[in-house]
Coordinates of C-alpha atoms in Angstrom, one line a residue:
Chain A
M1 CA -21.7 33.3 33.5
S2 CA -22.5 35.9 35.5
L3 CA -25.7 36.2 37.2
G4 CA -27.5 39.2 36.5
E5 CA -27.2 41.4 39.1
F6 CA -23.3 40.7 38.8
D7 CA -23.5 42.2 35.7
L8 CA -23.7 45.3 36.9
I9 CA -20.4 44.9 38.9
A10 CA -19.2 44.7 35.9
R11 CA -19.7 48.1 35.5
Y12 CA -17.6 49.4 37.5
F13 CA -14.8 48.1 35.9
A14 CA -16.0 49.3 32.2
R15 CA -13.8 52.5 31.5
H16 CA -12.3 52.9 28.3
A17 CA -8.8 51.7 27.2
A18 CA -6.9 54.4 25.9
R19 CA -4.2 52.0 24.9
G20 CA -3.5 51.8 21.1
D21 CA -3.0 48.1 21.4
V22 CA -6.5 47.2 22.4
L23 CA -8.4 47.4 19.2
L24 CA -11.0 45.3 21.4
G25 CA -11.4 45.7 25.0
I26 CA -14.7 44.9 27.8
G27 CA -18.0 43.6 26.9
D28 CA -17.8 41.2 23.6
D29 CA -17.1 37.4 24.2
A30 CA -13.1 38.8 24.5
A31 CA -10.9 41.7 24.0
V32 CA -8.1 41.6 20.8
I33 CA -4.7 43.0 21.3
A34 CA -1.8 44.6 18.7
T35 CA 0.8 43.0 19.9
P36 CA 3.8 45.1 18.7
A37 CA 5.9 42.7 16.0
D38 CA 9.2 44.5 18.0
R39 CA 8.5 43.1 21.3
R40 CA 7.8 40.2 23.6
L41 CA 4.9 39.3 25.6
V42 CA 5.1 38.3 28.8
I43 CA 2.6 36.9 31.3
A44 CA 2.0 36.6 34.6
M45 CA -0.5 35.5 36.7
D46 CA -1.4 36.1 40.7
T47 CA -4.3 35.2 42.8
I48 CA -5.4 36.2 45.9
V49 CA -8.2 35.1 48.5
E50 CA -9.1 36.8 51.8
G51 CA -8.1 34.9 55.3
V52 CA -5.2 33.7 52.7
H53 CA -3.0 36.3 51.4
F54 CA -4.7 38.9 53.5
P55 CA -5.9 39.6 56.0
V56 CA -10.1 39.6 56.6
G57 CA -12.1 42.8 57.0
T58 CA -8.9 44.4 54.6
A59 CA -9.8 47.9 52.8
A60 CA -11.4 47.1 49.0
A61 CA -9.1 49.7 48.0
D62 CA -5.9 47.9 48.9
I63 CA -7.1 44.6 48.0
G64 CA -7.9 45.9 44.9
Y65 CA -4.3 48.0 44.8
R66 CA -2.9 44.5 45.9
A67 CA -4.0 42.7 43.2
L68 CA -2.3 44.4 40.4
A69 CA 0.4 44.9 43.0
V70 CA 2.1 41.5 42.7
N71 CA 1.1 41.1 39.3
L72 CA 2.7 43.6 38.3
S73 CA 6.3 42.7 40.4
D74 CA 6.3 39.9 38.4
L75 CA 6.6 41.7 35.4
A76 CA 9.0 44.2 37.1
A77 CA 11.3 40.6 37.4
M78 CA 11.4 39.8 33.8
G79 CA 12.1 43.5 33.1
A80 CA 8.7 44.3 31.3
E81 CA 6.2 47.3 31.0
P82 CA 3.1 46.4 32.3
A83 CA 0.3 46.7 29.1
W84 CA -3.1 45.3 29.9
M85 CA -4.3 43.1 32.7
T86 CA -7.7 41.1 33.2
L87 CA -9.4 40.6 36.1
S88 CA -11.7 37.6 37.6
L89 CA -13.6 38.9 40.8
S90 CA -15.7 35.6 43.0
L91 CA -17.4 37.5 45.2
P92 CA -19.9 36.5 47.4
E93 CA -22.3 39.5 47.6
S94 CA -22.5 42.4 44.8
E95 CA -22.0 45.5 47.1
A96 CA -21.6 48.6 45.2
Q97 CA -19.5 50.4 47.8
W98 CA -17.3 47.5 47.5
V99 CA -16.9 47.3 44.3
A100 CA -16.8 50.5 44.0
A101 CA -14.0 51.2 45.9
F102 CA -12.9 47.8 44.8
A103 CA -12.2 49.4 41.4
Q104 CA -11.0 52.5 42.8
G105 CA -7.5 50.7 44.1
L106 CA -6.9 48.6 41.1
F107 CA -7.1 51.9 38.8
E108 CA -5.4 53.8 41.3
L109 CA -1.9 51.2 40.1
A110 CA -2.6 50.3 36.8
D111 CA -2.9 54.1 36.1
L112 CA 0.4 54.2 37.5
H113 CA 1.5 52.3 34.8
G114 CA -0.3 52.6 32.1
V115 CA -2.4 49.6 32.3
A116 CA -5.9 48.7 30.6
L117 CA -8.2 46.2 32.0
I118 CA -9.8 44.8 28.9
G119 CA -11.9 42.3 30.2
G120 CA -12.3 39.3 32.6
D121 CA -15.3 37.8 34.9
T122 CA -17.9 39.0 37.8
V123 CA -18.8 35.5 39.8
R124 CA -20.8 35.4 43.0
G125 CA -18.3 33.2 45.2
P126 CA -16.0 33.3 47.9
M127 CA -13.8 36.8 47.8
V128 CA -11.1 35.0 45.0
I129 CA -9.4 38.0 43.3
T130 CA -7.6 36.9 39.5
V131 CA -5.4 39.6 37.9
Q132 CA -3.1 38.2 35.3
V133 CA -1.3 41.1 33.3
A134 CA 0.6 41.6 30.3
G135 CA 3.6 43.6 29.4
Y136 CA 6.2 43.9 26.8
V137 CA 9.8 43.5 26.6
E138 CA 11.6 44.7 23.4
T139 CA 14.0 42.4 22.2
D140 CA 15.2 39.1 23.6
R141 CA 17.0 39.7 27.0
W142 CA 14.1 39.4 29.8
L143 CA 15.6 38.3 33.1
T144 CA 14.7 35.1 34.5
R145 CA 15.9 33.3 37.5
S146 CA 18.3 31.0 36.0
G147 CA 21.3 33.0 34.6
A148 CA 22.9 33.0 37.6
K149 CA 26.9 32.2 38.2
E150 CA 29.4 32.0 40.5
G151 CA 31.4 35.1 41.2
D152 CA 27.9 37.0 40.2
L153 CA 27.0 39.4 43.6
I154 CA 23.6 39.2 45.1
F155 CA 21.7 42.4 45.5
V156 CA 18.1 43.5 46.4
S157 CA 16.1 46.5 46.2
G158 CA 14.7 48.7 49.1
S159 CA 14.9 47.6 52.0
V160 CA 13.3 43.5 53.2
G161 CA 10.9 42.6 55.9
E162 CA 8.7 46.2 56.9
A163 CA 6.0 44.1 54.5
A164 CA 6.0 40.8 57.5
A165 CA 6.1 43.0 60.2
G166 CA 3.7 45.2 59.7
L167 CA 1.0 42.5 58.6
S168 CA 2.1 41.0 61.6
V169 CA 1.2 44.9 62.9
I170 CA -2.4 44.6 61.4
Q171 CA -3.2 41.0 62.4
Q172 CA -2.3 42.4 66.8
S173 CA -3.6 45.2 66.5
G174 CA -5.5 45.6 63.0
P175 CA -5.5 47.7 60.0
G176 CA -6.6 51.2 62.1
A177 CA -4.3 51.1 64.4
A178 CA -2.7 54.4 63.9
A179 CA 1.2 53.0 65.0
S180 CA 3.2 52.7 62.6
R181 CA 1.2 53.2 58.9
S182 CA 4.6 53.3 56.8
L183 CA 5.3 49.4 57.9
R184 CA 1.5 48.6 56.9
Q185 CA 1.4 50.6 53.7
R186 CA 4.3 48.0 53.0
F187 CA 2.3 45.1 53.3
L188 CA -1.0 46.9 52.2
R189 CA 0.2 48.7 49.3
P190 CA 3.4 47.2 47.2
Q191 CA 5.1 49.2 45.1
P192 CA 6.4 47.2 42.0
R193 CA 8.8 47.8 40.7
V194 CA 8.9 48.2 37.0
E195 CA 11.4 51.4 37.1
L196 CA 13.4 49.1 38.5
G197 CA 13.5 45.9 36.6
R198 CA 13.5 47.8 33.2
H199 CA 16.6 48.9 33.8
L200 CA 18.0 45.9 35.4
R201 CA 16.9 44.2 32.1
M202 CA 20.4 45.5 30.7
F203 CA 22.6 43.9 33.1
A204 CA 21.7 41.6 36.1
T205 CA 22.6 38.2 34.9
A206 CA 19.2 36.9 37.3
A207 CA 16.4 38.5 38.9
M208 CA 12.5 37.9 40.6
D209 CA 10.1 39.2 43.5
I210 CA 10.3 39.0 46.4
S211 CA 7.1 37.4 47.4
D212 CA 7.7 34.5 49.7
G213 CA 10.7 35.5 51.7
L214 CA 14.3 36.4 51.0
L215 CA 15.6 32.8 51.4
T216 CA 13.2 30.7 50.4
D217 CA 12.9 32.9 46.8
L218 CA 17.0 32.6 46.9
D219 CA 16.6 28.9 46.6
K220 CA 14.2 29.1 43.7
L221 CA 16.2 31.8 41.9
C222 CA 19.5 29.0 42.6
A223 CA 17.8 25.8 41.8
A224 CA 16.8 27.3 38.6
S225 CA 20.1 28.9 38.1
N226 CA 22.0 25.6 39.5
C227 CA 24.1 27.0 42.3
G228 CA 24.7 28.2 45.5
A229 CA 24.5 31.4 47.8
E230 CA 25.2 33.2 50.5
V231 CA 23.7 35.4 52.0
D232 CA 25.6 38.3 54.4
V233 CA 22.7 38.1 57.6
G234 CA 25.2 42.4 58.6
A235 CA 24.0 43.4 55.0
L236 CA 20.2 42.9 55.0
P237 CA 18.8 46.4 54.4
I238 CA 16.4 46.8 57.4
S239 CA 14.5 49.9 57.9
A240 CA 15.4 52.6 61.3
A241 CA 11.7 51.9 61.4
M242 CA 12.3 48.7 61.4
R243 CA 14.6 48.8 64.4
E244 CA 12.7 50.3 65.9
M245 CA 9.8 48.7 66.1
F246 CA 11.7 45.2 66.8
D247 CA 15.0 43.4 67.9
E248 CA 17.7 42.9 66.0
A249 CA 16.5 39.3 65.6
S250 CA 13.2 39.7 64.7
C251 CA 14.2 42.0 62.2
V252 CA 16.7 39.9 60.5
D253 CA 13.4 36.9 60.8
Y254 CA 11.0 38.9 58.8
A255 CA 13.8 40.0 56.5
L256 CA 15.5 37.0 56.0
A257 CA 12.1 34.5 56.0
G258 CA 8.6 37.3 55.7
G259 CA 7.8 38.0 52.3
D260 CA 5.6 40.3 50.9
D261 CA 8.3 42.5 50.3
Y262 CA 7.6 42.7 46.3
E263 CA 11.7 43.8 45.8
I264 CA 13.2 43.1 43.2
M265 CA 16.2 40.3 44.3
F266 CA 18.5 40.4 41.0
T267 CA 22.4 39.4 40.3
V268 CA 24.8 40.7 39.0
R269 CA 28.8 40.7 37.4
P270 CA 31.0 42.3 39.3
A271 CA 32.5 44.2 36.3
Q272 CA 28.5 46.1 36.2
V273 CA 27.7 46.4 39.7
A274 CA 28.7 50.8 39.1
L275 CA 25.6 50.1 36.3
V276 CA 23.3 48.7 40.0
P277 CA 21.3 51.8 40.7
A278 CA 20.6 53.8 43.6
G279 CA 18.3 52.0 46.0
C280 CA 19.6 48.5 46.5
T281 CA 21.6 46.5 48.7
R282 CA 24.7 43.5 48.0
I283 CA 24.0 41.5 50.7
G284 CA 25.3 38.9 49.4
A285 CA 27.2 36.4 46.5
I286 CA 26.8 33.3 43.8
T287 CA 29.0 30.1 45.0
K288 CA 29.2 26.8 43.4
G289 CA 27.4 24.1 45.2
K290 CA 23.4 24.0 45.9
D291 CA 23.2 25.5 48.8
V292 CA 21.9 29.0 50.0
R293 CA 24.2 29.6 53.2
C294 CA 24.0 32.8 55.7
I295 CA 26.6 34.6 57.3
R296 CA 27.6 37.6 60.0
D297 CA 30.6 39.1 60.6
G298 CA 32.4 36.7 57.6
L299 CA 31.6 33.9 59.8
P300 CA 28.4 30.7 59.4
V301 CA 25.3 31.4 61.3
T302 CA 21.9 29.5 61.3
V303 CA 18.8 31.3 60.9
R304 CA 16.1 31.1 63.0
R305 CA 13.3 30.4 60.5
R306 CA 13.5 30.3 56.4
G307 CA 10.2 31.6 56.3
Y308 CA 6.4 32.1 57.4
D309 CA 3.2 31.1 56.8
H310 CA 1.3 34.0 58.0
F311 CA -1.8 32.8 58.0
A312 CA -1.8 28.7 58.5
T313 CA -4.3 29.3 61.5
K314 CA -6.2 30.9 59.7
D315 CA -6.5 28.3 56.0
S316 CA -9.9 26.6 56.3
A317 CA -12.3 25.0 53.5
P318 CA -15.2 28.3 52.7
Chain B
M1 CA 2.4 33.3 46.5
S2 CA 2.3 29.3 46.7
L3 CA 2.5 28.4 50.4
G4 CA 4.9 25.0 50.7
E5 CA 2.7 21.9 49.8
F6 CA 0.9 24.4 46.9
D7 CA 4.2 24.6 45.0
L8 CA 4.3 20.4 45.1
I9 CA 0.2 20.4 43.1
A10 CA 1.4 23.1 40.7
R11 CA 4.1 19.2 39.4
Y12 CA 1.0 18.3 37.7
F13 CA 0.6 21.0 35.2
A14 CA 4.6 21.3 34.4
R15 CA 4.4 20.0 31.2
H16 CA 6.4 21.9 28.8
A17 CA 5.2 23.3 26.4
A18 CA 5.4 22.4 22.5
R19 CA 4.7 25.4 21.0
G20 CA 7.4 27.8 19.2
D21 CA 4.9 30.6 20.2
V22 CA 5.9 30.3 23.7
L23 CA 9.5 31.0 24.6
L24 CA 9.7 31.1 28.3
G25 CA 6.2 29.2 30.5
I26 CA 5.6 27.7 33.6
G27 CA 8.3 27.7 35.8
D28 CA 10.1 31.2 36.5
D29 CA 8.0 35.2 37.0
A30 CA 6.2 35.3 34.2
A31 CA 5.7 33.6 31.0
V32 CA 7.4 34.9 27.6
I33 CA 5.5 34.6 24.3
A34 CA 6.6 35.2 20.7
T35 CA 3.3 36.8 19.4
P36 CA 2.4 36.4 15.7
A37 CA 3.4 39.6 14.3
D38 CA 0.5 39.4 11.5
R39 CA -1.9 38.2 13.8
R40 CA -4.0 40.0 17.1
L41 CA -4.0 38.1 19.7
V42 CA -7.9 37.9 21.6
I43 CA -7.6 37.2 25.0
A44 CA -11.1 36.0 27.3
M45 CA -10.9 35.3 31.5
D46 CA -13.8 32.9 32.6
T47 CA -13.5 31.3 36.5
I48 CA -16.2 28.5 37.8
V49 CA -17.1 27.9 41.5
E50 CA -18.0 25.4 43.2
G51 CA -21.8 25.2 44.1
V52 CA -22.2 28.2 41.4
H53 CA -21.1 27.0 37.9
F54 CA -21.1 23.0 38.9
P55 CA -22.7 21.1 41.0
V56 CA -20.8 20.0 44.1
G57 CA -18.7 16.8 43.7
T58 CA -18.4 17.4 40.4
A59 CA -15.8 15.1 39.2
A60 CA -11.9 16.6 38.8
A61 CA -11.5 15.9 35.1
D62 CA -14.9 17.3 34.3
I63 CA -13.7 20.3 36.3
G64 CA -10.3 20.7 34.5
Y65 CA -12.1 20.0 31.2
R66 CA -14.8 22.6 31.9
A67 CA -12.9 25.6 32.7
L68 CA -11.2 25.0 29.5
A69 CA -14.0 24.4 27.8
V70 CA -16.2 27.2 28.7
N71 CA -13.5 30.2 27.1
L72 CA -12.5 28.3 24.3
S73 CA -16.2 29.2 23.9
D74 CA -15.4 32.4 24.1
L75 CA -12.2 32.2 22.0
A76 CA -14.8 30.0 18.9
A77 CA -17.7 33.1 19.1
M78 CA -14.4 35.7 18.3
G79 CA -13.6 33.9 15.3
A80 CA -9.8 32.7 16.9
E81 CA -7.3 30.0 16.3
P82 CA -6.9 28.3 20.2
A83 CA -2.7 29.4 21.5
W84 CA -1.9 29.1 25.2
M85 CA -3.9 30.0 29.0
T86 CA -2.7 31.0 32.5
L87 CA -5.3 28.5 35.3
S88 CA -5.7 29.5 39.0
L89 CA -6.5 27.1 40.9
S90 CA -7.5 27.9 44.4
L91 CA -8.3 25.0 46.1
P92 CA -9.2 23.9 50.3
E93 CA -6.7 21.1 50.0
S94 CA -3.9 20.0 47.9
E95 CA -4.8 16.3 47.6
A96 CA -2.8 14.7 44.8
Q97 CA -5.4 12.4 43.1
W98 CA -8.2 15.5 42.3
V99 CA -5.3 17.9 41.0
A100 CA -3.9 14.9 38.8
A101 CA -7.9 13.6 37.6
F102 CA -8.6 18.0 36.8
A103 CA -5.4 18.6 35.1
Q104 CA -6.4 15.8 32.8
G105 CA -9.2 16.6 32.0
L106 CA -7.9 20.0 31.5
F107 CA -4.6 18.5 29.6
E108 CA -7.3 16.1 27.7
L109 CA -9.1 19.4 26.7
A110 CA -5.9 22.2 25.6
D111 CA -4.1 19.2 23.4
L112 CA -7.0 17.9 21.2
H113 CA -6.8 22.1 20.5
G114 CA -3.2 22.7 20.6
V115 CA -3.0 24.4 23.5
A116 CA -0.4 25.3 26.1
L117 CA -0.3 26.1 29.3
I118 CA 2.6 28.8 30.1
G119 CA 1.5 29.6 33.5
G120 CA -0.4 30.4 36.2
D121 CA -1.2 30.3 40.6
T122 CA -2.4 27.9 42.9
V123 CA -2.8 28.6 46.5
R124 CA -5.5 27.4 49.3
G125 CA -8.5 28.5 48.9
P126 CA -11.5 28.0 48.5
M127 CA -12.2 25.7 45.0
V128 CA -12.6 28.4 42.3
I129 CA -10.9 28.0 39.3
T130 CA -9.6 30.7 36.2
V131 CA -8.7 30.4 33.2
Q132 CA -7.5 32.5 30.7
V133 CA -7.1 31.5 26.9
A134 CA -5.3 33.4 24.7
G135 CA -5.3 33.2 20.6
Y136 CA -5.0 34.3 17.1
V137 CA -7.2 35.3 14.3
E138 CA -5.2 36.2 11.4
T139 CA -6.9 39.2 10.0
D140 CA -8.5 42.7 11.2
R141 CA -11.8 40.7 10.7
W142 CA -12.5 39.2 13.7
L143 CA -16.2 38.2 15.5
T144 CA -18.5 40.5 17.2
R145 CA -21.6 40.6 18.9
S146 CA -21.7 44.3 17.2
G147 CA -22.7 43.4 13.7
A148 CA -25.4 42.6 13.2
K149 CA -28.1 44.3 11.1
E150 CA -32.0 44.0 10.6
G151 CA -32.5 41.7 8.4
D152 CA -29.8 39.4 8.7
L153 CA -30.5 35.9 9.4
I154 CA -29.8 33.8 12.9
F155 CA -28.5 30.7 13.5
V156 CA -27.6 28.6 15.9
S157 CA -24.6 25.6 15.6
G158 CA -26.2 21.6 17.8
S159 CA -29.1 21.8 19.5
V160 CA -30.1 23.9 23.0
G161 CA -31.1 22.8 26.0
E162 CA -29.9 19.8 26.6
A163 CA -27.1 21.1 29.0
A164 CA -29.5 22.3 30.9
A165 CA -32.3 19.5 31.2
G166 CA -28.2 17.6 31.9
L167 CA -27.7 19.5 35.1
S168 CA -31.5 19.3 36.1
V169 CA -30.6 14.9 35.5
I170 CA -27.8 15.5 37.6
Q171 CA -29.2 17.4 40.6
Q172 CA -32.2 15.1 40.4
S173 CA -30.1 11.9 39.8
G174 CA -26.7 12.8 40.9
P175 CA -23.4 12.7 38.6
G176 CA -23.6 9.2 38.2
A177 CA -27.1 8.2 37.6
A178 CA -27.0 5.6 34.4
A179 CA -29.3 6.7 32.4
S180 CA -29.2 10.0 29.7
R181 CA -26.1 10.1 29.2
S182 CA -25.6 12.1 26.9
L183 CA -27.6 15.2 28.4
R184 CA -25.7 14.9 31.4
Q185 CA -22.6 15.5 28.9
R186 CA -24.0 17.6 27.6
F187 CA -23.4 19.5 30.5
L188 CA -20.0 17.9 32.3
R189 CA -17.9 18.0 28.9
P190 CA -18.7 21.2 26.8
Q191 CA -17.4 20.7 23.4
P192 CA -16.6 24.6 22.4
R193 CA -17.2 25.0 18.6
V194 CA -13.7 26.4 17.8
E195 CA -13.6 24.9 13.9
L196 CA -17.0 26.6 13.1
G197 CA -16.2 29.7 14.2
R198 CA -13.1 30.2 12.4
H199 CA -15.4 29.2 9.5
L200 CA -17.7 32.3 11.1
R201 CA -15.5 34.5 10.2
M202 CA -14.9 34.5 7.3
F203 CA -18.7 35.7 6.3
A204 CA -20.8 35.5 10.1
T205 CA -22.0 39.7 10.8
A206 CA -22.2 38.6 14.3
A207 CA -21.0 35.8 16.9
M208 CA -21.3 34.8 20.8
D209 CA -21.2 31.8 22.5
I210 CA -24.9 30.8 24.0
S211 CA -23.5 30.8 27.5
D212 CA -26.1 32.5 29.3
G213 CA -29.4 31.0 27.6
L214 CA -30.2 31.7 24.2
L215 CA -32.9 34.5 24.2
T216 CA -30.5 36.0 27.9
D217 CA -27.6 36.0 25.0
L218 CA -29.4 37.4 21.8
D219 CA -31.0 40.0 24.2
K220 CA -26.8 41.2 25.1
L221 CA -26.3 40.6 20.6
C222 CA -29.0 43.0 19.9
A223 CA -28.0 45.7 22.7
A224 CA -24.6 45.4 21.2
S225 CA -25.6 45.6 17.6
N226 CA -28.6 48.1 18.6
C227 CA -31.1 45.9 16.3
G228 CA -33.7 43.7 17.7
A229 CA -35.2 40.2 16.7
E230 CA -37.5 37.4 16.2
V231 CA -36.9 34.1 17.5
D232 CA -38.8 31.8 16.0
V233 CA -39.8 28.6 18.3
G234 CA -40.6 25.9 16.6
A235 CA -37.6 26.6 14.7
L236 CA -35.6 25.2 17.6
P237 CA -32.9 22.6 17.6
I238 CA -34.2 20.5 20.1
S239 CA -31.7 16.8 20.2
A240 CA -34.4 13.6 20.4
A241 CA -33.1 12.6 23.1
M242 CA -34.3 16.0 24.8
R243 CA -38.0 15.3 23.0
E244 CA -37.5 11.8 24.6
M245 CA -37.8 13.1 27.9
F246 CA -39.6 16.5 28.4
D247 CA -42.9 17.5 26.9
E248 CA -42.5 19.6 24.5
A249 CA -42.8 22.8 27.1
S250 CA -40.2 22.2 29.1
C251 CA -37.8 21.5 26.0
V252 CA -38.9 25.3 24.4
D253 CA -37.7 26.4 28.9
Y254 CA -34.4 24.4 28.3
A255 CA -34.0 25.3 24.7
L256 CA -34.1 29.3 25.5
A257 CA -33.1 29.6 28.1
G258 CA -31.0 27.0 29.7
G259 CA -27.4 28.4 29.4
D260 CA -24.3 26.4 29.4
D261 CA -24.9 25.1 25.9
Y262 CA -21.9 26.6 24.6
E263 CA -22.6 26.5 21.0
I264 CA -21.9 29.4 18.7
M265 CA -24.9 32.3 17.9
F266 CA -24.4 33.6 14.6
T267 CA -26.2 35.9 12.2
V268 CA -25.7 35.8 8.6
R269 CA -26.7 38.3 5.5
P270 CA -29.3 36.9 3.7
A271 CA -26.9 37.0 0.6
Q272 CA -24.8 34.6 2.5
V273 CA -27.2 31.7 3.7
A274 CA -25.3 28.8 1.7
L275 CA -21.9 29.9 3.3
V276 CA -23.3 28.3 6.8
P277 CA -22.5 24.7 7.1
A278 CA -24.5 21.8 7.9
G279 CA -25.5 21.6 12.1
C280 CA -26.8 25.3 12.4
T281 CA -29.9 26.0 12.0
R282 CA -31.4 28.9 11.5
I283 CA -34.3 30.0 14.0
G284 CA -34.8 33.9 13.5
A285 CA -34.0 37.0 11.6
I286 CA -32.6 40.2 13.4
T287 CA -35.7 43.1 13.1
K288 CA -35.5 46.2 13.1
G289 CA -36.4 47.8 17.0
K290 CA -34.5 46.7 20.6
D291 CA -37.1 44.0 21.5
V292 CA -36.4 40.2 20.8
R293 CA -39.4 38.7 20.6
C294 CA -41.0 34.8 19.9
I295 CA -43.0 33.5 17.5
R296 CA -44.1 30.5 16.4
D297 CA -46.6 29.3 13.1
G298 CA -45.8 33.0 13.0
L299 CA -47.8 34.2 15.4
P300 CA -46.5 36.3 18.7
V301 CA -46.2 34.0 21.9
T302 CA -45.0 34.8 25.2
V303 CA -42.3 32.6 26.5
R304 CA -42.1 30.8 30.0
R305 CA -39.1 31.9 31.2
R306 CA -35.7 34.4 29.9
G307 CA -33.1 32.8 32.0
Y308 CA -32.5 30.4 34.8
D309 CA -30.4 30.4 37.8
H310 CA -29.9 27.3 38.3
F311 CA -27.9 27.9 41.5
A312 CA -29.7 30.8 43.3
T313 CA -30.7 28.5 45.9
K314 CA -27.1 27.1 46.4
D315 CA -25.3 30.6 46.7
S316 CA -24.4 31.1 50.1
A317 CA -20.4 33.2 50.8
P318 CA -18.1 31.0 51.6

């Protein structure tokens, strides 16, 4: 039930879907897809809210990019190949310039991964953006959070903590600050690890993306797998950019609890470590029991925080 | 990226998906579906916003019901059989009672149609609810808006205008008013015409659901089909309850422009009229050209309004 002017802004999203599986795209009551008979369909949905998941004033193109990136990251963690998406865009006003920039950011990432926009809804309301993305996986060997076993080694892709550090930089100095561009980009333009997920599908025992923070998400993986874990704080992949700007304790806080990294955390049997690609770091091991503990130099350490709520003071009813 | 307390409310939605095609449901980074090899997948997404698509103060169970109903109506208009859905729920606060009632309303309708909730997101934010629903259609003969041809007859299911009239009753007297329950229920609990859509798939030339108002939606159908239409105002199926409460002119206004009916409007070749089931009313015919005109007793009439914006004065930024 779109309002008139919102029908207009929907035009920014009406591109021809250049995918053979999209039989009917945007413009009818629903879209029609021919799913490949030899694949499973993988479905993820994430919602981002202004002032909750990104700061008020974030550039429209970055919001569009992010809305898809957080979803593609979920597909990556399942080992799926992205295919198509739907978009729900609730906006207070239909500003053509904002919408055009949002669409540009969204399609920039969509085109990188061959994702077609097949439908959705555009309504007047507070700024709340939902993307549902679908992908395909060839066999029944998709990745889950629940397959880790005692003795498996824990790896994480890329580096961790930069997105949360970048967000703190943005919140302190505004999105336009010249310094620390790489950190800010880590928050504003998360890079979903789709290729890595496709590779891991062949041998990882469990996987999930790090969106809520490494320890919080490892808690979830361990709960799903009915196991515990030990994380070596000294082994965390913390970037040089992080170490330049923050002291060691802050770097560890961001790395363990920061969230928004959209890296993939995964577990591997020791015999298959050679299959782990470059760019991934071993940070610990799966253990008996249910606890997720941290160690440094072989000794237990207490971490200062296990999770952040970046926007806690800013959350409010509309 | 749910906040802690919002992880908790997600539990209200974590039911076992009793469908063979749902291989992995709620609880991982994404869901996994085994789509039937001999069917097409049909995808619709609709968003409803408090104060835009339903009045502030609407009962949570009615909101949950409605969030799915408006989506199922889109599937019905395509001739698809509903299968599964994802839900994005943005809420200012995580009130257990509200969420439980919302889930009850949502699942009441979902269970009627065998729809499984396979995933989604629950976030803190203004009240904005998005459902994406998926269904299956057996062959390549799904319904669209674009197949109507000159000479086809136009039908509509059920009666029209009651939902908009019911909304005006709610807005004037509040949801608790004892009078005119049937009209209010038409707004609060739309009944998606899934069975009818399945039947129409066999012979209708075009179909769409009436969400924005009969004339507005007929404009869209004609634009998609590259044709015009003539609607007989005297033939509109206006219920006895409507006629009791409103004068003739108001009844016609609601019927033509009211919206929210979630009935199906469809076109049929004259030779196939016998296939149209009981409960559908012939309201006009497809014509040459591009205009959608109204007649009464064979003569052209001018309609007072072609569309409503029920909430125009209430729309506001958050």
